[in-house]
Short mmCIF file of C-alpha atoms in Angstrom, two decimals:
data_model
loop_
_atom_site.label_atom_id
_atom_site.label_comp_id
_atom_site.label_asym_id
_atom_site.label_seq_id
_atom_site.Cartn_x
_atom_site.Cartn_y
_atom_site.Cartn_z
CA UNK S 1 0.00 0.00 0.00
CA UNK S 2 2.88 2.36 0.85
CA UNK S 3 4.46 1.79 -2.57
CA UNK S 4 1.15 2.46 -4.28
CA UNK S 5 0.63 5.63 -2.24
CA UNK S 6 4.15 6.87 -2.99
CA UNK S 7 3.58 6.24 -6.69
CA UNK S 8 0.25 8.05 -6.74
CA UNK S 9 1.29 11.09 -4.72
CA UNK S 10 1.51 13.77 -7.34
CA UNK S 11 0.14 17.29 -7.71
CA UNK S 12 1.81 18.85 -4.63
CA UNK S 13 1.92 15.56 -2.71
CA UNK S 14 -1.81 14.96 -3.17
CA UNK S 15 -2.95 11.43 -3.96
CA UNK S 16 -4.49 11.55 -7.41
CA UNK S 17 -5.59 7.92 -7.51
CA UNK S 18 -7.86 6.14 -5.06
CA UNK S 19 -7.31 2.56 -4.01
CA UNK S 20 -10.46 0.57 -3.26
CA UNK S 21 -9.70 -2.61 -1.38
CA UNK S 22 -12.19 -5.47 -1.31
CA UNK S 23 -13.82 -5.95 2.09
CA UNK S 24 -13.21 -9.68 2.24
CA UNK S 25 -10.46 -11.79 0.72
CA UNK S 26 -11.49 -13.99 -2.21
CA UNK S 27 -9.78 -17.06 -3.61
CA UNK S 28 -7.73 -16.28 -6.71
CA UNK S 29 -9.33 -18.47 -9.35
CA UNK S 30 -9.01 -16.60 -12.68
CA UNK S 31 -10.19 -19.60 -14.75
CA UNK S 32 -13.54 -19.27 -12.93
CA UNK S 33 -13.93 -15.58 -12.14
CA UNK S 34 -12.57 -14.26 -15.46
CA UNK S 35 -14.88 -16.37 -17.63
CA UNK S 36 -18.57 -15.55 -17.18
CA UNK S 37 -19.66 -18.72 -18.99
CA UNK S 38 -17.60 -21.11 -16.88
CA UNK S 39 -18.51 -19.17 -13.74
CA UNK S 40 -22.25 -19.53 -14.51
CA UNK S 41 -21.98 -23.24 -15.28
CA UNK S 42 -19.75 -23.85 -12.26
CA UNK S 43 -22.09 -22.30 -9.69
CA UNK S 44 -25.07 -24.12 -11.24
CA UNK S 45 -23.30 -27.49 -11.15
CA UNK S 46 -23.30 -27.72 -14.97
CA UNK S 47 -19.56 -27.77 -15.64
CA UNK S 48 -19.96 -30.73 -17.98
CA UNK S 49 -21.64 -28.38 -20.49
CA UNK S 50 -18.64 -26.06 -20.69
CA UNK S 51 -16.98 -25.96 -24.11
CA UNK S 52 -14.11 -23.94 -25.58
CA UNK S 53 -14.43 -21.33 -28.30
CA UNK S 54 -13.79 -23.50 -31.37
CA UNK S 55 -14.53 -21.21 -34.32
CA UNK S 56 -12.49 -18.17 -35.29
CA UNK S 57 -10.73 -16.25 -38.09
CA UNK S 58 -7.00 -15.98 -38.80
CA UNK S 59 -5.33 -13.30 -40.90
CA UNK S 60 -1.95 -12.36 -42.30
CA UNK S 61 -0.74 -9.20 -44.06
CA UNK S 62 2.13 -9.07 -46.56
CA UNK S 63 3.92 -5.73 -46.79
CA UNK S 64 6.53 -3.75 -48.67
CA UNK S 65 9.13 -1.73 -46.83
CA UNK S 66 9.44 1.88 -47.98
CA UNK S 67 12.63 3.72 -46.96
CA UNK S 68 11.96 7.32 -45.91
CA UNK S 69 14.79 8.32 -43.47
CA UNK S 70 12.69 11.06 -41.89
CA UNK S 71 13.75 12.90 -38.74
CA UNK S 72 11.29 13.76 -35.99
CA UNK S 73 13.05 16.15 -33.67
CA UNK S 74 16.68 15.73 -32.67
CA UNK S 75 16.50 12.21 -31.23
CA UNK S 76 14.02 10.32 -33.39
CA UNK S 77 14.41 9.04 -36.94
CA UNK S 78 11.97 6.88 -38.88
CA UNK S 79 13.97 4.79 -41.31
CA UNK S 80 11.06 3.15 -43.10
CA UNK S 81 7.42 2.18 -42.88
CA UNK S 82 5.42 -0.76 -44.17
CA UNK S 83 2.88 -0.67 -46.98
CA UNK S 84 0.41 -3.59 -47.13
CA UNK S 85 0.00 -5.17 -50.55
CA UNK S 86 -1.89 -8.36 -49.74
CA UNK S 87 -4.12 -9.54 -46.90
CA UNK S 88 -5.63 -12.99 -46.43
CA UNK S 89 -7.82 -14.78 -43.92
CA UNK S 90 -8.90 -18.32 -43.17
CA UNK S 91 -12.27 -18.86 -41.54
CA UNK S 92 -13.07 -21.85 -39.38
CA UNK S 93 -16.79 -22.24 -38.70
CA UNK S 94 -18.96 -25.23 -37.87
CA UNK S 95 -19.52 -26.26 -41.49
CA UNK S 96 -16.19 -25.58 -43.19
CA UNK S 97 -12.71 -24.08 -43.32
CA UNK S 98 -12.28 -21.61 -46.18
CA UNK S 99 -9.98 -18.74 -47.12
CA UNK S 100 -10.09 -15.45 -48.98
CA UNK S 101 -7.52 -12.87 -50.07
CA UNK S 102 -7.42 -9.28 -51.32
CA UNK S 103 -4.46 -7.40 -52.78
CA UNK S 104 -3.30 -3.94 -53.75
CA UNK S 105 -4.60 -4.29 -57.32
CA UNK S 106 -8.15 -4.02 -55.96
CA UNK S 107 -9.53 -0.64 -54.93
CA UNK S 108 -9.85 -0.25 -51.13
CA UNK S 109 -8.71 -3.85 -50.69
CA UNK S 110 -8.27 -3.50 -46.92
CA UNK S 111 -11.83 -2.23 -46.57
CA UNK S 112 -13.10 -5.10 -48.71
CA UNK S 113 -11.26 -7.58 -46.50
CA UNK S 114 -12.68 -5.97 -43.37
CA UNK S 115 -16.22 -6.09 -44.77
CA UNK S 116 -15.91 -9.80 -45.45
CA UNK S 117 -14.43 -10.47 -42.00
CA UNK S 118 -17.50 -8.91 -40.39
CA UNK S 119 -19.81 -10.96 -42.60
CA UNK S 120 -17.97 -14.16 -41.72
CA UNK S 121 -18.06 -13.20 -38.03
CA UNK S 122 -21.87 -13.31 -38.00
CA UNK S 123 -21.85 -17.04 -38.71
CA UNK S 124 -18.99 -17.72 -36.30
CA UNK S 125 -20.90 -15.96 -33.52
CA UNK S 126 -23.84 -18.31 -34.09
CA UNK S 127 -21.59 -21.37 -34.22
CA UNK S 128 -19.86 -20.52 -30.92
CA UNK S 129 -23.14 -19.83 -29.14
CA UNK S 130 -24.61 -22.19 -26.54
CA UNK S 131 -28.05 -23.58 -27.33
CA UNK S 132 -29.27 -22.62 -23.87
CA UNK S 133 -30.07 -18.90 -24.08
CA UNK S 134 -29.76 -18.53 -20.29
CA UNK S 135 -26.06 -19.41 -20.25
CA UNK S 136 -24.09 -16.20 -19.87
CA UNK S 137 -21.59 -15.72 -22.66
CA UNK S 138 -19.33 -13.19 -24.36
CA UNK S 139 -19.88 -13.01 -28.11
CA UNK S 140 -16.61 -11.56 -29.34
CA UNK S 141 -15.37 -13.37 -32.45
CA UNK S 142 -11.64 -14.18 -32.25
CA UNK S 143 -9.66 -12.73 -35.18
CA UNK S 144 -6.04 -13.73 -34.67
CA UNK S 145 -2.83 -12.95 -36.49
CA UNK S 146 -0.22 -15.17 -34.85
CA UNK S 147 3.11 -15.21 -36.66
CA UNK S 148 2.71 -18.52 -38.46
CA UNK S 149 6.44 -19.30 -38.57
CA UNK S 150 6.93 -18.79 -34.83
CA UNK S 151 3.70 -20.60 -34.02
CA UNK S 152 4.77 -23.58 -36.11
CA UNK S 153 8.14 -23.78 -34.35
CA UNK S 154 6.79 -23.20 -30.83
CA UNK S 155 3.73 -25.46 -30.94
CA UNK S 156 4.41 -27.96 -33.73
CA UNK S 157 2.06 -30.76 -34.60
CA UNK S 158 0.80 -29.27 -37.86
CA UNK S 159 0.65 -31.16 -41.13
CA UNK S 160 0.72 -28.09 -43.40
CA UNK S 161 4.05 -26.36 -44.01
CA UNK S 162 4.83 -22.80 -45.03
CA UNK S 163 5.23 -22.04 -48.70
CA UNK S 164 8.28 -20.45 -50.30
CA UNK S 165 8.11 -16.90 -51.54
CA UNK S 166 10.93 -14.34 -52.01
CA UNK S 167 9.34 -11.60 -49.91
CA UNK S 168 12.64 -9.68 -49.63
CA UNK S 169 12.95 -9.61 -53.42
CA UNK S 170 9.63 -7.82 -53.88
CA UNK S 171 9.57 -4.15 -52.91
CA UNK S 172 7.59 -0.97 -53.49
CA UNK S 173 9.57 -0.13 -56.61
CA UNK S 174 9.42 -3.42 -58.53
CA UNK S 175 6.23 -5.22 -57.43
CA UNK S 176 4.11 -3.95 -60.34
CA UNK S 177 6.39 -5.48 -62.97
CA UNK S 178 7.81 -8.47 -61.06
CA UNK S 179 4.52 -9.88 -59.81
CA UNK S 180 2.88 -9.61 -63.23
CA UNK S 181 5.46 -11.98 -64.73
CA UNK S 182 4.50 -15.58 -65.43
CA UNK S 183 7.91 -17.26 -65.03
CA UNK S 184 9.17 -18.59 -61.72
CA UNK S 185 11.42 -16.47 -59.52
CA UNK S 186 15.17 -16.97 -60.07
CA UNK S 187 17.10 -18.73 -57.33
CA UNK S 188 18.93 -15.56 -56.25
CA UNK S 189 15.57 -13.95 -55.49
CA UNK S 190 15.38 -16.14 -52.37
CA UNK S 191 18.62 -14.81 -50.87
CA UNK S 192 18.00 -13.70 -47.29
CA UNK S 193 20.21 -10.70 -46.59
CA UNK S 194 19.02 -10.41 -43.00
CA UNK S 195 20.17 -13.95 -42.13
CA UNK S 196 22.86 -14.10 -44.83
CA UNK S 197 21.43 -17.33 -46.23
CA UNK S 198 20.56 -18.71 -49.65
CA UNK S 199 18.05 -21.33 -50.68
CA UNK S 200 19.48 -24.78 -51.37
CA UNK S 201 19.22 -26.37 -54.81
CA UNK S 202 16.91 -29.08 -53.46
CA UNK S 203 14.50 -26.57 -51.94
CA UNK S 204 14.62 -24.40 -55.06
CA UNK S 205 13.65 -27.38 -57.20
CA UNK S 206 10.75 -28.03 -54.80
CA UNK S 207 9.70 -24.41 -55.26
CA UNK S 208 9.77 -24.77 -59.06
CA UNK S 209 7.39 -27.73 -58.85
CA UNK S 210 4.95 -25.67 -56.77
CA UNK S 211 5.38 -22.54 -58.90
CA UNK S 212 4.41 -24.46 -62.04
CA UNK S 213 0.87 -24.69 -60.66
CA UNK S 214 0.36 -20.91 -60.93
CA UNK S 215 -0.17 -18.66 -63.93
CA UNK S 216 1.52 -15.53 -62.58
CA UNK S 217 3.68 -14.52 -59.65
CA UNK S 218 0.66 -12.68 -58.25
CA UNK S 219 -1.04 -16.05 -57.96
CA UNK S 220 2.00 -17.34 -56.08
CA UNK S 221 1.94 -14.34 -53.74
CA UNK S 222 -1.75 -14.75 -52.94
CA UNK S 223 -1.37 -18.49 -52.36
CA UNK S 224 1.61 -17.88 -50.06
CA UNK S 225 -0.41 -15.30 -48.12
CA UNK S 226 -3.40 -17.64 -47.75
CA UNK S 227 -1.21 -20.55 -46.68
CA UNK S 228 0.23 -18.44 -43.87
CA UNK S 229 -3.30 -18.13 -42.46
CA UNK S 230 -4.32 -21.71 -43.19
CA UNK S 231 -1.27 -23.14 -41.41
CA UNK S 232 -2.40 -21.53 -38.15
CA UNK S 233 -5.69 -23.45 -37.93
CA UNK S 234 -4.33 -26.84 -36.91
CA UNK S 235 -1.84 -25.28 -34.50
CA UNK S 236 -4.45 -23.08 -32.80
CA UNK S 237 -6.78 -26.08 -32.53
CA UNK S 238 -3.97 -27.94 -30.75
CA UNK S 239 -3.63 -25.04 -28.32
CA UNK S 240 -7.39 -24.97 -27.70
CA UNK S 241 -7.41 -28.68 -26.84
CA UNK S 242 -4.32 -28.34 -24.67
CA UNK S 243 -5.80 -25.49 -22.62
CA UNK S 244 -9.23 -27.08 -22.31
CA UNK S 245 -7.72 -29.93 -20.30
CA UNK S 246 -7.39 -27.33 -17.54
CA UNK S 247 -10.94 -25.97 -18.06
CA UNK S 248 -9.55 -22.94 -19.86
CA UNK S 249 -11.08 -21.35 -22.95
CA UNK S 250 -7.88 -20.35 -24.76
CA UNK S 251 -9.45 -17.91 -27.22
CA UNK S 252 -11.27 -16.13 -24.39
CA UNK S 253 -7.92 -15.33 -22.76
CA UNK S 254 -5.57 -15.44 -25.75
CA UNK S 255 -2.36 -14.30 -24.05
CA UNK S 256 -0.10 -17.34 -23.71
CA UNK S 257 1.51 -15.96 -20.54
CA UNK S 258 -1.93 -15.34 -19.06
CA UNK S 259 -3.02 -18.86 -20.02
CA UNK S 260 0.04 -20.24 -18.21
CA UNK S 261 -0.85 -18.23 -15.12
CA UNK S 262 -4.46 -19.47 -15.20
CA UNK S 263 -3.31 -23.10 -15.59
CA UNK S 264 -1.26 -22.76 -12.40
CA UNK S 265 -4.25 -21.68 -10.33
CA UNK S 266 -6.65 -24.02 -12.09
CA UNK S 267 -4.46 -26.96 -11.08
CA UNK S 268 -4.80 -25.93 -7.43
CA UNK S 269 -8.58 -26.37 -7.73
CA UNK S 270 -8.64 -29.72 -9.54
CA UNK S 271 -10.67 -31.43 -6.82
CA UNK S 272 -12.75 -28.42 -5.78
CA UNK S 273 -16.55 -28.70 -5.99
CA UNK S 274 -19.22 -26.17 -5.07
CA UNK S 275 -21.00 -28.55 -2.69
CA UNK S 276 -17.91 -29.95 -1.00
CA UNK S 277 -17.24 -29.72 2.73
CA UNK S 278 -14.12 -27.60 3.26
CA UNK S 279 -14.33 -26.82 6.97
CA UNK S 280 -10.75 -26.32 8.07
CA UNK S 281 -9.44 -28.35 10.97
CA UNK S 282 -8.75 -25.83 13.70
CA UNK S 283 -5.91 -26.76 16.04
CA UNK S 284 -5.73 -23.35 17.75
CA UNK S 285 -6.63 -23.08 21.40
CA UNK S 286 -10.30 -22.04 21.78
CA UNK S 287 -10.89 -18.66 23.35
CA UNK S 288 -12.06 -18.72 26.94
CA UNK S 289 -11.92 -15.26 28.45
CA UNK S 290 -11.30 -14.80 32.16
CA UNK S 291 -12.57 -12.05 34.46
CA UNK S 292 -9.13 -10.37 34.72
CA UNK S 293 -8.89 -10.37 30.90
CA UNK S 294 -12.37 -8.83 30.62
CA UNK S 295 -11.69 -6.17 33.24
CA UNK S 296 -8.52 -5.14 31.37
CA UNK S 297 -10.47 -5.00 28.08
CA UNK S 298 -13.25 -2.80 29.56
CA UNK S 299 -10.77 -0.41 31.17
CA UNK S 300 -8.78 -0.21 27.94
CA UNK S 301 -11.87 0.86 25.97
CA UNK S 302 -12.72 3.53 28.56
CA UNK S 303 -9.15 4.86 28.42
CA UNK S 304 -9.24 5.02 24.59
CA UNK S 305 -12.53 6.94 24.64
CA UNK S 306 -11.32 9.41 27.23
CA UNK S 307 -8.23 10.23 25.15
CA UNK S 308 -10.43 10.87 22.10
CA UNK S 309 -13.13 12.70 24.10
CA UNK S 310 -15.72 10.13 23.05
CA UNK S 311 -18.92 9.34 24.94
CA UNK S 312 -18.37 6.11 26.87
CA UNK S 313 -21.78 5.84 28.51
CA UNK S 314 -22.76 2.96 26.22
CA UNK S 315 -19.49 1.06 26.52
CA UNK S 316 -19.33 -2.58 27.50
CA UNK S 317 -19.05 -3.03 31.26
CA UNK S 318 -17.64 -5.56 33.68
CA UNK S 319 -21.20 -6.80 34.19
CA UNK S 320 -21.31 -7.96 30.54
CA UNK S 321 -18.68 -10.61 31.25
CA UNK S 322 -20.92 -13.70 31.32
CA UNK S 323 -22.78 -12.64 28.16
CA UNK S 324 -19.64 -12.18 26.08
CA UNK S 325 -17.92 -15.22 27.57
CA UNK S 326 -20.76 -17.45 26.32
CA UNK S 327 -20.96 -15.58 23.00
CA UNK S 328 -17.27 -16.04 22.22
CA UNK S 329 -17.36 -19.74 23.12
CA UNK S 330 -20.42 -20.67 21.04
CA UNK S 331 -20.54 -18.27 18.10
CA UNK S 332 -18.61 -18.56 14.84
CA UNK S 333 -17.17 -16.05 12.41
CA UNK S 334 -19.89 -15.21 9.87
CA UNK S 335 -17.30 -14.94 7.09
CA UNK S 336 -15.30 -18.18 7.40
CA UNK S 337 -17.54 -20.10 9.84
CA UNK S 338 -14.57 -20.82 12.10
CA UNK S 339 -14.80 -20.75 15.88
CA UNK S 340 -13.07 -17.93 17.67
CA UNK S 341 -9.62 -18.78 19.02
CA UNK S 342 -6.77 -16.87 20.58
CA UNK S 343 -5.33 -16.46 17.07
CA UNK S 344 -8.69 -15.68 15.47
CA UNK S 345 -10.07 -13.30 18.06
CA UNK S 346 -13.43 -11.48 17.94
CA UNK S 347 -13.38 -7.69 17.99
CA UNK S 348 -15.94 -5.29 19.42
CA UNK S 349 -17.29 -2.41 17.37
CA UNK S 350 -15.44 0.81 18.17
CA UNK S 351 -17.43 3.08 15.84
CA UNK S 352 -20.85 2.75 17.46
CA UNK S 353 -20.74 1.76 21.12
CA UNK S 354 -24.43 0.86 21.05
CA UNK S 355 -23.52 -2.14 18.89
CA UNK S 356 -21.18 -3.54 21.51
#
């Protein structure tokens, strides 16, 4: 709290942010509390009906790099910026998996892609919906753009591989003429200056076999773009199944680090049920107040009130000893249902003396 206060003390040492602390501690169970669907099914003893979000859209954008070398002030320089020339998506819904692609040759191609994404999302929303209308649910449609190369290496398990396309060879200055050509790209077009690597003869021959299936290089570019989105489907499905083992809806959380955090706390509640008996075994010594203890408590309250000039006419008295002795021995904490002990002591209200 002190660190938070120090951080928030601005504006002539005035706290500009307010911290609101919850009144009672709650168990940290993000896989339950952060998912309204699972939370609803859990409290209604219907966990068996819980299902992950299975239908979604992937996308990938291919870009040119345009060198500008523009200064912004004394300390900032923008070397280049990216210009999109092709965008593709693969849609997974209940009935099919299909793809579409738009490129720079089409007017407002990004807007056209966005329009189709929203149309596809309508069906995906229906497919992800529970049949029971009373089940609480978020209806956001996942549209994800994982880097397909990194996803393939990190997750694995896919049967589709990335295509080969000389994306470094194509730039803002030559794309109009190079992509209109019908012949295959030369081997040197695949040189990777960033990694200082060249394509092997075997892999180049494999590329030539694939390239022969297309009429123009534009067709190759579009196919490469689509394949980058299609390759994600199987890998994301693997992630969904992996996370669901821990009762986690991966696409409702999406961040892999957050998923890992939720798995940790989900594992701690593997055998937790709403109707289970979780009364803790209390080994602390039960509270049994004595008259000397009570006299000291009463006198302490009177002394506190006198120092603060508070009215003490309604304070507890020595004559209340038997009443509170029986109360402390028989009553339980209304929050945790535990008996009062010397470690878990009851406290008397010090705001309104009429309450005790």
